[in-house]
Structures are given as structure tokens and as C-alpha cells.
Amino acid sequence: MGEHFKVAIVGSGPGGLSAAGHAAVTGVSHVLLEQTDHLSDTIYKYQKGKLVMATPDILPLRSDMSFAMGIREDILQTWDDEAAKHVVNVRYKAEVTAISGSKGDFTLTLGNGDTLTCEFVIFAIGLQGNLRKMGVEGEDREWIQYQLDDPDEYADETIVVVGAGDAAIENAVALSKQNNVVIVNRRDEFARAKQGNNSLITAAIEKGELECLYSASPLRVEDDGIILKTPQGETKVACNRVIARLGAIPPRKFVESCGIEFPSDDPAALPELSGEYESNVPGLYIIGALAGYPLIKQAMNQGYEVVEYIQGNHVKPADEPLLEEKFRNLPGNPPVDEVIAHIQDSVPLLAGLTTLQLREFLIDSDVHTPTKGDIVFERNDYTNSFFSIVDGGVDIQVNPDDPSVTVGLGQGAFFGEMGLLSGRRRTATVLASQPSLLIETPRRTMIKLINSVEAVKRVMDEVAVGRQIQTYIAPGIPMEELEELIHAVQVEEFDQGDVLFREGDAGDCLYLIQRGSVTVSREIGGKESVISYVAAGNYVGEMALISNAPRSATIKAAVPVEALRLDGEKFQQLMERNPSVRELMEEKYRGRMLENIESTKQPQAGGIIQFLVEQGLGEATDVLLIDEALCVRCDNCEKACAETHFGQSRLNREAGPTYESIHVPTSCRHCEHPHCMVDCPPDALRRNPNGEVYVSDSCIGCGNCERNCPYGVIHMAAPQPKKPGLLQWLLFGRGPGPGQPDAEWLAAHGKGGAKKAVKCDMCKDIEGGASCVRACPTGAALRVNPSEFFKIVSQGR
Amino acid sequence: MHQSILVFRNYLYLKWALLVVAVAIGLYVLHDPAYGVANGGTWLGYGLGTIGALLIVWLMWFGIRKRRYGAASLSVEDWLSAHVYLGLALIFVATLHTGFQFGWNVHTLAYALMIFVIGSGVFGLVAYLRVPDLMTRNRGGATLDQILQDIAELDAQCRDMAMSLGDKINQIVLHAAEDTVIGGSFRQQLSGRDADCPTIAANRQLQDLAASASTAQSENLRGLIALMARKEELVRRARRDVRYKALLDVWLYIHVPISFALLAALATHIVAVFFYW
């Protein structure tokens, strides 16, 4: 029989080490079992000289081991020193092969056959022992690797890095110094990476140090390269090496052999734990990545906490004060645990989150307690946050003409997802129907959650499909009636320029545009002419279903589009059962017929729509256009912009393309899904309820938005000092004139000053609206909403 | 797509101006001045004079308003439309104020300056209405900078091509590249032409040379001539653009300074009238 301890800690990563450190400091008999010959193998295997981040910044560290942002070597050295100082009982090269027994009497078998006994086991093994593979043909070729120790070992190779997480970014950037690197990102942004890495990779891509393929994923590996699926189709990238950094999945077999159960068969599933990290095996605790806490600081805090729990001290988690502050205004001032448990019980969407994920989610969110009749948001607001109902309920005003028609949502439901999906204005006003408890989550946190928790995305998509059909196609029809139709819905994605269907095709379905926009074109005089434009929240394809004729027009994606494909037959059945749906469709049908007839009379309108769609207006919500037949080139618009925004004009009148007499100057279009918001570390790019996308004061001047804007309308600049008044300039020549930069100041501060992102905010803080438009003496400048503008154009000026 | 400043708000300010003119003419017709001679000294004369002076000050205030960005009242387009119509109405108000008495004095000087200012304004108005469209069509979707860049590129291509064609041709091409002026003096800008344009001259000379050269040589010249012809077209286009811009701007150099002269003359006129009263 081997030695006996109170606590055996398996794994000496940040979590295990912190637990062992706290056990040592508090005098608990313990052993720290590490299968290699050094502490913290995962960090040990980090790239040489890697800067280790200490996120989330807001979370305080609670551990006897210290940790702050620093270089890998320094951190490991500190931990070695502190482990020695605290006299941590480490046993190296001690791989645990089996755990048996129960609380108070566990037996651990080690790789060399030794056994030891303990009262409690802390599992801190992490996930890195079990790396995730690509899951495609040829994934095990010898030149494909799933880990990288030292990037300096490779030189003059073409290396494809697959993944968009922190490891992939760090590897790709380090490898790019000596190699030709292509990084393959499954999504269109680096949403899952830490903020610092986000900036790192976008800067490297911008500088051309490496190439990035967005929305691409591996299909198979061939002898001399990897085949990728990209928005443009299949592409082969010839390469010498593929490094796939796809994270790791739980070493399930071993964990299950210890008696620990997993909630599902999903390979990424994690064991279920109590609020004090205890697994279904009493006395066996799990902390760190295997518990769903992948960050170093979180794991270290848990290591500390778990030793306290084992000793019977029910300490509060480290983020407790932050949450207490959030929940301070709740009636009865309930303790944080209770609120969290209540949220988990009442909101099914959030039930799939681990407690820690939920706590993090709540730290980002706001808690609201409206009383009956309080407005949560109004129709046509441009907010894009997401709401969950913890208690009470809300009424949604589904008919804009009659506020008394409402649909109620109760405890556990969520709303606001349509704005999040479509990037458009709120479709309805929502009021509290009783005293309620709502959680409002910002767009970015929600996107992160959707991207990382599959179940959240699935539930949201399901509900959103039904709601969109009910809102846009079948208002007033109860959900049960729509079930059959909803069940057959497929969400289809189209890239810019893809055809949804072609003129002359047989019509077997209806498309509801969920995200993006499409153009409608017809063959007129042997030439394909655009006749109109359809934005998100509308549908196309109803004409063929009503008339049973072939498609009367071609539908193309103006920007990347997500559309719901509604089965034609099921939809026709729905129309038969519900005359009101049929009427709505027929009304639309007549409208579209008229539009088609008009369009043949207005051939030039198609050219204008086509031109504007090419300029990216398909994703714009508000765009500045200049009628060059009226513009006298006085540049008063630019001067007005500069004068009302710290001397910096955010528009360039002359730049930009012109079609006939319509000129699209270089100026912000306030996109539905703003590209500038994608990688903003401080989340400084915001959208106002009126729709303006603006840069808030929290901008740190990193320049990501400037790089991400495909329209070149953001630039980095320092605000100029206030000028003397206009009359002082006019009468005494003091200061620079209107619209002129302060030359002296620029000479003194121009270069090297603290610059921040500067972009059009549509003069949201100025009464009367956009200064550029108001300053135009001839009325040539106008701001328009593209979908309204296209309607005007296609009806003939 | 939308309307010019004349049609703006369905002729709202035209209606205002017509009302002012109608009232002025009506009163003038009905008015029976003492001694039967209409002049600025009657109650109507003083009335019209006051309205005229206030109008002048208000019209000049446009220059301030235009530069007061972000002001929350009416838009600049409102101001300009009103400026145009009420400026034209001023002709009637001021003329009736004079009672058609003119002479070689400071009073008539003020009147003459006013007519001059309004005249230049009418020129500007016509330019504003006509030139933007001409300018847009002339540019063909490009900016002036892009046209100038294209010209510079053609110059480089011409010089490359001339390398193998002998000194004389090199001289012509070099002269065309280095001495072609776009813009230039005030007169040149406004005319949109350059009688001594080296590019146009080069084109003619090259064509003459090609005509008199042997078949093999003219073959070589043909490519160069095509480039030079393209450049000439762009040079003409750039000059037209400069001309249009000059037309849009030139009248302001008269309109604004003369209106300040008018203000001074007006002040003198008012002081003189009251001083000698």
C-alpha cells in the first residue's frame, strides 16, 4: 500500500498548481501528480517567448501562486520558485492510469504501477492531451501536425495554418517570419481569439505578412497540398506543411473510466459539475479546461477555491463582487448564487452554459427590472442587443398600425434575436407586460456565445425561423399552424453574386431573406437588367408559387446572404388553409407585377441599381449620395463635416465612383453588419438606436476598424483644437478659416499624436441632422436609405 | 432625381419674392408723392429704402450663415433659394426707392454697385444651374486627379516609345511631356484652351512626319501618334474641367468684394441722406 494524502491533485497546470500551492500554504496534506518532468506542461509547450495573457482583465486573481501577463519563460520560472517556496509536494513522471474508490478512500494507480490513496481527488488534467483533428480525408499524413513547439525550426516552407483561435494566430504570426503562411479561418472574423491576438493577426494580414482565407474550411488533404472549401468554390493550396490548431477535446475514455459521466455524446461535451466543481463522483473535483474554464486565471482561481471547498469553506467565486453589483437592484437583494441558479432554471437557452460561462455572460450583460408598461425597445430602434426573460413577461406589438395587437412572451423566452441576425432595425415595439427581470446582452457577447456554444445557435435559429415567418409572411397565424412549414425550412447561405434562382426555373420554394440583400433582374432586350432590390426581412419567389408559372426573374445575392428556404408545396397548403396569407401574397404579387411592368419602361433605373449594388449599398442602411447634376463642387459638405467634428472631415466628396449623375462619395454607409465592429478590442464601435454607427470614447486607436472597412471611410486622426469664432476669422483673420485645418497645430502635433478612429456618425449629436446635407447650398447631397431609394429609382425618379 | 434651388420647396421663396415685388409696385402706383415727383424722401421712399437696406444686409448675411456649420435652423439650401429670389426682388425694391432719379453721386453709385452685384449673382446662378451637368459629363466618371494621372502615364509611355525614333521625335515628345500646362493663368483657365499647347502641336508634327516618312518609319510612328492623340483628348478634357470649375468660382471674386463695396456705398448713402436732411 502506498502513501496516503488528504488531497491528490492530478495535473500541474495553472489550476492544479494553484490548488497544490493553496493546499501547501494552508497545511493540507497533498500530492501534485505530473506526468512529465516539469510543471505545467501546457504552458511549457507554448511557443518560445510567447506572451501569455491574463484575461479576462476584469476578473481578480485569487491564488497563492502569482500570475500576470508576461513571457512564458518568466511565468514558468515564477511558478517553479513559488512551488519550491511553498513546499508543494510534486511527484513528476507520475501518470495516473486509474482512479477507483469513493469519497474519503480513493486509490490512484500510477503508470509505474505504484498506488496511493487519498480522501479527495482534484482533476486538473486539462484538454491538451487530446487534440482535435481536422476530421477530413488524409488528416493523419506525416506533414500534418496539431501542435507546434518552436516556430523557428521551420524556414522557407509554405505552411497552411488551420484555425482561428489563439494558438493558430500565434503560430501563424510566428511562422510567417521565415515562411510563407496561409491561415484558414472557418468564419469571417477572428471572434474567438483574445483581443491582443485579434489585433496581432489583423495587423499581420494588413501588412501582407501572411495571407488569410476567410469563410474557408478543409475538405481533404492530397499529396502536395490541402483542398479547401471557400466562398468561391473548392481551392487547392499547395503547401509543405499543415498545422491545424483546432483546440482539444476531453480525454473522454479515461475520464469516463473514473466514473465521471458526460451529459451528451457530443465530443466537445464537458462533465457536469456542482457549483463547487464536484463531479457526479462525490469527492472527485474537476477544475480548469476540463471543467469548461479554459483561461489561466479562471483555472487558478478554481484551484484556490476547490481546496477551500474541500476544507468545508464555502468561499464565493472571485467574480462575485462584480455580479453583486449587477444584481444590486433586484428586489429582495438575493444572493448571487440564487440569481444564477434561477436564471439557469428559467431560461432554457442559457441552461446549456456551464456556471462559469453563464457568470461571464452575466458580467457582460445588463440586468433590467421593468414594471408593467415599460418599453424595452421600440420598433425601428437600431439597437442590436439580445434579451432573455428570467421573470415576468413582455408583450410584442406585432401590428405597427394597431398597438393593441400583441403577442406575449413569458418566463424563459428570449427576444431581440431578429435584429442580431438581420442587422436591421427592430421590427416591433416590446413592453413589459408585468414586473419582469430581463437580461440584456450586447451583440458581441451574444455572437461569441453563438460561435462557441452550438446549442445556443441551434435553439436561436429554430425560434428565429418561426418568428420571421410569423412576422414577415404570416402575421396573425398561430405558431402551431405554421409548424409543418417551419419544420421543412432550410437555412441556406449564398455568397455575393450567387444566384438564388433563375428566370425560367420551375418555382418550388419561397425565400425569406434573413441576412443581407438580393437584386431582382430580368432579361430585357437580350440583356440582364436589374429591376429591383430586396432587403433582409422580405421574401422572394412568391410569384411562381401563386401563378404556378416559371420564375419571372433572377434573384442574386447583392452581399453574402442567409435565406430561409420555405417549401413550395407546404406553403401553398398554408395559403389554402389561410386566406389571409393568400391575400397578403396576392397583394405582393400585384405589386411585383406592376414593378416588372414599370421596370421595362425605366431601363436606366436598372443600371443605377446595379451600379449602387456594386458599390456595396446592398448592405448599407444610410448612404450619402451626391447628384452631380446639382453639385457645384464647393466642398461645403466636407467643410461642414470638418467644422462639426474637431476639424476632421469624415467624407471625401470627390473620391468615389459616379454613374450617370449619381456620385457615391467616400463616406460611411452604416452597414447592416458593420465590418468595422468585427475586431474592435474595446468594443468602441457602437450603433445608436437611430442606426448611426459611431466610434465611442473608449477607442484605443488600434486601427482595426480602419483596416476592416471595405469602403475606406474610417481613418485615424487626432482631434484638432477649437478654432476662434467665425466672425473673428472674418473680421480679424484669426485662426484657420472654415473647413481649413489648423496648419500650425498640425505642424506641432500632426505626426505621432494619440490618434483615434474617426468616422461619420451622421451628426447624431447635432440637432437637425447630417451637417453635410444641411450645408449643401444646392441640395445635391442627400442621405438615403438604400431600400427606399431603390424603390424611388425603379418607379422612375 | 431631385430639384434645383429654383424649384426648391415648390417655389416657396419665389412666392415670397413676388409678394414683396407686388406690394412694392402696388404701393408705388397708388402712392401720390408731394409735388408729384417720386423720390427716396417720401414715406414710401423711406419705407422701400429701409426694406432694401435690410435686404442687402440679410443677403450678405448668407456668407456668414453658409459658414455656420451645424446650425439647427433652416438648411443652407433654403437660404440660397431665398437669397436668389429675394436678391432679384431687390432690383424692384431699390429701383422704386430711387423713384427713377439717377445722377453722378454716391447714391447712384450704391445703386450701380447693387445692380452689378446682382448681375454677377445671376451669372453665378446660371453657372450653378448649367455647369455641374456639363462637368459631370466631361469627366466621364473620373476625377480630375485621375485624368491627370492618366496623362502622366501616357507621357511616360510616349517617351518610352520615342526612345527608338530619333532625336527630333524625342524632342517633340519631351516638349509635349514637360511643357504642357493645364490650368495656368486666370485667362487660360477660363478659356479652357491653350493656343500654344505643346501636346496639340506634337500631335500635328507627328502626323506631318508620318505623312512624309517612309512606310517602315510611319509604321513605327503610328503607335506613338495613337498615344499622343489619346493624351490630347485627355488634356482637352482636363482643361474643360478646369474651365468649368473656374466658371463656378470666378463670379464669386466679383460678387463678394463688390457687395462689400456696396455695403460701404450704402452706408455712405444713408449717412449722407440723414446728414443733409
GROMACS .gro file of C-alpha atoms in nm, chain A residues 16-274:
model
  259
   16GLY     CA    1  -0.363   2.208  -1.033
   17LEU     CA    2  -0.061   2.411  -0.934
   18SER     CA    3  -0.273   2.679  -0.774
   19ALA     CA    4  -0.466   2.412  -0.582
   20ALA     CA    5  -0.144   2.247  -0.467
   21GLY     CA    6   0.001   2.585  -0.371
   22HIS     CA    7  -0.303   2.667  -0.161
   23ALA     CA    8  -0.301   2.321  -0.002
   24ALA     CA    9   0.066   2.367   0.085
   25VAL     CA   10   0.011   2.715   0.230
   26THR     CA   11  -0.290   2.604   0.435
   27GLY     CA   12  -0.115   2.288   0.555
   28VAL     CA   13  -0.335   2.030   0.384
   29SER     CA   14  -0.156   1.704   0.317
   30HIS     CA   15  -0.139   1.679  -0.062
   31VAL     CA   16   0.040   1.541  -0.363
   32LEU     CA   17   0.064   1.701  -0.706
   33LEU     CA   18   0.092   1.438  -0.978
   34GLU     CA   19   0.251   1.547  -1.304
   35GLN     CA   20   0.312   1.305  -1.588
   36THR     CA   21   0.609   1.495  -1.738
   37ASP     CA   22   0.927   1.607  -1.566
   38HIS     CA   23   0.829   1.971  -1.534
   39LEU     CA   24   0.539   2.179  -1.406
   40SER     CA   25   0.254   2.298  -1.622
   41ASP     CA   26   0.319   2.115  -1.947
   42THR     CA   27   0.061   2.302  -2.150
   43ILE     CA   28   0.230   2.635  -2.083
   44TYR     CA   29   0.570   2.468  -2.113
   45LYS     CA   30   0.470   2.368  -2.465
   46TYR     CA   31   0.371   2.721  -2.560
   47GLN     CA   32   0.577   2.881  -2.828
   48LYS     CA   33   0.915   3.008  -2.706
   49GLY     CA   34   0.895   3.361  -2.576
   50LYS     CA   35   0.517   3.364  -2.604
   51LEU     CA   36   0.340   3.650  -2.434
   52VAL     CA   37   0.088   3.488  -2.202
   53MET     CA   38  -0.225   3.696  -2.149
   54ALA     CA   39  -0.407   3.737  -1.822
   55THR     CA   40  -0.765   3.764  -1.944
   56PRO     CA   41  -1.037   3.840  -1.851
   57ASP     CA   42  -0.888   4.164  -1.726
   58ILE     CA   43  -1.188   4.239  -1.513
   59LEU     CA   44  -1.154   3.919  -1.309
   60PRO     CA   45  -0.936   3.943  -0.998
   61LEU     CA   46  -0.677   3.669  -0.935
   62ARG     CA   47  -0.715   3.464  -0.619
   63SER     CA   48  -0.428   3.225  -0.570
   64ASP     CA   49  -0.111   3.170  -0.366
   65MET     CA   50   0.077   3.147  -0.695
   66SER     CA   51   0.124   3.475  -0.874
   67PHE     CA   52   0.027   3.537  -1.234
   68ALA     CA   53   0.022   3.841  -1.453
   69MET     CA   54   0.061   3.899  -1.825
   70GLY     CA   55   0.416   3.809  -1.920
   71ILE     CA   56   0.658   3.597  -2.119
   72ARG     CA   57   0.618   3.218  -2.099
   73GLU     CA   58   0.968   3.166  -1.953
   74ASP     CA   59   0.917   3.422  -1.675
   75ILE     CA   60   0.585   3.275  -1.574
   76LEU     CA   61   0.721   2.920  -1.559
   77GLN     CA   62   1.021   3.040  -1.358
   78THR     CA   63   0.800   3.223  -1.110
   79TRP     CA   64   0.584   2.917  -1.061
   80ASP     CA   65   0.886   2.691  -1.011
   81ASP     CA   66   1.020   2.934  -0.749
   82GLU     CA   67   0.689   2.969  -0.570
   83ALA     CA   68   0.622   2.593  -0.572
   84ALA     CA   69   0.957   2.548  -0.400
   85LYS     CA   70   0.892   2.833  -0.157
   86HIS     CA   71   0.551   2.698  -0.053
   87VAL     CA   72   0.695   2.345  -0.035
   88VAL     CA   73   0.448   2.195  -0.277
   89ASN     CA   74   0.471   1.817  -0.279
   90VAL     CA   75   0.516   1.742  -0.651
   91ARG     CA   76   0.569   1.399  -0.795
   92TYR     CA   77   0.700   1.416  -1.152
   93LYS     CA   78   0.665   1.145  -1.417
   94ALA     CA   79   0.361   1.024  -1.235
   95GLU     CA   80   0.094   0.948  -1.491
   96VAL     CA   81  -0.234   0.846  -1.335
   97THR     CA   82  -0.375   0.544  -1.518
   98ALA     CA   83  -0.672   0.460  -1.299
   99ILE     CA   84  -0.880   0.603  -1.017
  100SER     CA   85  -1.104   0.388  -0.804
  101GLY     CA   86  -1.279   0.406  -0.471
  102SER     CA   87  -1.504   0.676  -0.336
  103LYS     CA   88  -1.501   0.990  -0.126
  104GLY     CA   89  -1.264   0.951   0.168
  105ASP     CA   90  -1.093   0.650   0.017
  106PHE     CA   91  -0.974   0.690  -0.340
  107THR     CA   92  -0.696   0.476  -0.483
  108LEU     CA   93  -0.486   0.615  -0.767
  109THR     CA   94  -0.277   0.385  -0.982
  110LEU     CA   95   0.025   0.538  -1.147
  111GLY     CA   96   0.197   0.447  -1.474
  112ASN     CA   97   0.484   0.269  -1.298
  113GLY     CA   98   0.241   0.051  -1.103
  114ASP     CA   99   0.263   0.247  -0.776
  115THR     CA  100  -0.059   0.325  -0.596
  116LEU     CA  101  -0.150   0.591  -0.346
  117THR     CA  102  -0.462   0.668  -0.151
  118CYS     CA  103  -0.640   0.994  -0.072
  119GLU     CA  104  -0.966   1.135   0.057
  120PHE     CA  105  -1.029   1.379  -0.229
  121VAL     CA  106  -0.916   1.394  -0.590
  122ILE     CA  107  -0.879   1.717  -0.783
  123PHE     CA  108  -0.878   1.655  -1.155
  124ALA     CA  109  -0.687   1.932  -1.328
  125ILE     CA  110  -0.573   1.748  -1.637
  126GLY     CA  111  -0.685   1.998  -1.896
  127LEU     CA  112  -0.755   1.901  -2.253
  128GLN     CA  113  -0.422   1.936  -2.426
  129GLY     CA  114  -0.352   1.563  -2.407
  130ASN     CA  115  -0.630   1.508  -2.662
  131LEU     CA  116  -0.603   1.742  -2.959
  132ARG     CA  117  -0.886   1.783  -3.204
  133LYS     CA  118  -0.813   1.679  -3.562
  134MET     CA  119  -0.949   1.822  -3.887
  135GLY     CA  120  -1.186   1.533  -3.944
  136VAL     CA  121  -1.117   1.512  -4.317
  137GLU     CA  122  -0.961   1.258  -4.550
  138GLY     CA  123  -0.582   1.250  -4.516
  139GLU     CA  124  -0.574   1.423  -4.177
  140ASP     CA  125  -0.304   1.190  -4.044
  141ARG     CA  126  -0.036   1.243  -4.308
  142GLU     CA  127   0.305   1.290  -4.152
  143TRP     CA  128   0.335   1.654  -4.262
  144ILE     CA  129   0.015   1.747  -4.085
  145GLN     CA  130   0.059   1.844  -3.725
  146TYR     CA  131  -0.170   1.954  -3.450
  147GLN     CA  132   0.086   2.121  -3.229
  148LEU     CA  133   0.389   2.345  -3.272
  149ASP     CA  134   0.672   2.377  -3.020
  150ASP     CA  135   0.923   2.604  -3.182
  151PRO     CA  136   0.826   2.801  -3.491
  152ASP     CA  137   1.192   2.887  -3.555
  153GLU     CA  138   1.254   2.524  -3.654
  154TYR     CA  139   1.081   2.589  -3.985
  155ALA     CA  140   1.204   2.808  -4.266
  156ASP     CA  141   1.125   2.869  -4.633
  157GLU     CA  142   0.817   2.649  -4.632
  158THR     CA  143   0.464   2.715  -4.741
  159ILE     CA  144   0.263   2.640  -4.431
  160VAL     CA  145  -0.113   2.633  -4.403
  161VAL     CA  146  -0.235   2.708  -4.051
  162VAL     CA  147  -0.591   2.591  -3.991
  163GLY     CA  148  -0.787   2.755  -3.711
  164ALA     CA  149  -0.879   3.095  -3.579
  165GLY     CA  150  -0.810   3.059  -3.209
  166ASP     CA  151  -0.523   3.199  -3.008
  167ALA     CA  152  -0.286   2.910  -3.079
  168ALA     CA  153  -0.346   2.925  -3.455
  169ILE     CA  154  -0.292   3.302  -3.462
  170GLU     CA  155   0.026   3.289  -3.256
  171ASN     CA  156   0.169   3.004  -3.464
  172ALA     CA  157   0.078   3.169  -3.793
  173VAL     CA  158   0.230   3.503  -3.699
  174ALA     CA  159   0.549   3.346  -3.563
  175LEU     CA  160   0.589   3.115  -3.863
  176SER     CA  161   0.536   3.400  -4.107
  177LYS     CA  162   0.876   3.547  -4.016
  178GLN     CA  163   1.058   3.271  -4.206
  179ASN     CA  164   0.785   3.104  -4.406
  180ASN     CA  165   0.506   3.168  -4.648
  181VAL     CA  166   0.196   3.129  -4.430
  182VAL     CA  167  -0.171   3.096  -4.516
  183ILE     CA  168  -0.414   3.096  -4.226
  184VAL     CA  169  -0.752   2.933  -4.284
  185ASN     CA  170  -1.041   3.076  -4.084
  186ARG     CA  171  -1.376   2.900  -4.093
  187ARG     CA  172  -1.558   3.226  -4.016
  188ASP     CA  173  -1.539   3.580  -4.147
  189GLU     CA  174  -1.380   3.721  -3.833
  190PHE     CA  175  -1.147   3.618  -3.551
  191ALA     CA  176  -1.422   3.633  -3.288
  192ARG     CA  177  -1.296   3.361  -3.057
  193ALA     CA  178  -0.943   3.485  -3.012
  194LYS     CA  179  -0.823   3.712  -2.736
  195GLN     CA  180  -0.826   4.081  -2.810
  196GLY     CA  181  -0.450   4.118  -2.831
  197ASN     CA  182  -0.425   3.829  -3.075
  198ASN     CA  183  -0.705   3.977  -3.277
  199SER     CA  184  -0.506   4.293  -3.331
  200LEU     CA  185  -0.191   4.092  -3.398
  201ILE     CA  186  -0.340   3.884  -3.676
  202THR     CA  187  -0.531   4.167  -3.841
  203ALA     CA  188  -0.216   4.378  -3.845
  204ALA     CA  189  -0.014   4.093  -3.996
  205ILE     CA  190  -0.276   4.035  -4.264
  206GLU     CA  191  -0.293   4.405  -4.334
  207LYS     CA  192   0.083   4.430  -4.374
  208GLY     CA  193   0.076   4.133  -4.608
  209GLU     CA  194   0.299   3.925  -4.381
  210LEU     CA  195   0.062   3.637  -4.421
  211GLU     CA  196  -0.247   3.555  -4.618
  212CYS     CA  197  -0.585   3.481  -4.464
  213LEU     CA  198  -0.864   3.282  -4.623
  214TYR     CA  199  -1.190   3.369  -4.450
  215SER     CA  200  -1.503   3.151  -4.450
  216ALA     CA  201  -1.287   2.861  -4.562
  217SER     CA  202  -1.261   2.509  -4.426
  218PRO     CA  203  -1.055   2.198  -4.507
  219LEU     CA  204  -1.219   1.941  -4.735
  220ARG     CA  205  -0.938   1.686  -4.779
  221VAL     CA  206  -0.563   1.656  -4.789
  222GLU     CA  207  -0.381   1.549  -5.104
  223ASP     CA  208  -0.019   1.453  -5.163
  224ASP     CA  209   0.106   1.806  -5.213
  225GLY     CA  210  -0.149   2.029  -5.056
  226ILE     CA  211  -0.482   2.082  -4.891
  227ILE     CA  212  -0.820   2.128  -5.060
  228LEU     CA  213  -1.032   2.400  -4.902
  229LYS     CA  214  -1.395   2.492  -4.939
  230THR     CA  215  -1.417   2.868  -4.988
  231PRO     CA  216  -1.699   3.104  -5.083
  232GLN     CA  217  -1.557   3.098  -5.436
  233GLY     CA  218  -1.567   2.718  -5.450
  234GLU     CA  219  -1.306   2.448  -5.393
  235THR     CA  220  -0.948   2.573  -5.388
  236LYS     CA  221  -0.627   2.383  -5.358
  237VAL     CA  222  -0.344   2.534  -5.159
  238ALA     CA  223  -0.015   2.361  -5.236
  239CYS     CA  224   0.198   2.351  -4.921
  240ASN     CA  225   0.481   2.179  -4.738
  241ARG     CA  226   0.307   2.159  -4.404
  242VAL     CA  227  -0.031   2.194  -4.244
  243ILE     CA  228  -0.053   2.299  -3.883
  244ALA     CA  229  -0.408   2.263  -3.756
  245ARG     CA  230  -0.473   2.428  -3.420
  246LEU     CA  231  -0.828   2.330  -3.354
  247GLY     CA  232  -0.820   2.307  -2.978
  248ALA     CA  233  -0.863   1.992  -2.783
  249ILE     CA  234  -1.146   1.772  -2.673
  250PRO     CA  235  -1.184   1.592  -2.341
  251PRO     CA  236  -0.987   1.267  -2.300
  252ARG     CA  237  -1.321   1.106  -2.262
  253LYS     CA  238  -1.228   0.741  -2.228
  254PHE     CA  239  -1.001   0.797  -1.932
  255VAL     CA  240  -1.236   1.041  -1.763
  256GLU     CA  241  -1.528   0.803  -1.803
  257SER     CA  242  -1.321   0.515  -1.667
  258CYS     CA  243  -1.301   0.710  -1.343
  259GLY     CA  244  -1.680   0.702  -1.322
  260ILE     CA  245  -1.739   1.056  -1.441
  261GLU     CA  246  -2.043   1.098  -1.664
  262PHE     CA  247  -2.081   1.326  -1.965
  263PRO     CA  248  -2.416   1.486  -2.040
  264SER     CA  249  -2.414   1.405  -2.414
  265ASP     CA  250  -2.230   1.220  -2.689
  266ASP     CA  251  -2.101   1.546  -2.836
  267PRO     CA  252  -1.720   1.501  -2.840
  268ALA     CA  253  -1.683   1.857  -2.711
  269ALA     CA  254  -1.919   1.797  -2.419
  270LEU     CA  255  -1.780   1.853  -2.072
  271PRO     CA  256  -1.870   1.672  -1.750
  272GLU     CA  257  -2.145   1.824  -1.540
  273LEU     CA  258  -2.028   1.972  -1.213
  274SER     CA  259  -2.180   2.118  -0.900
   0.00000   0.00000   0.00000
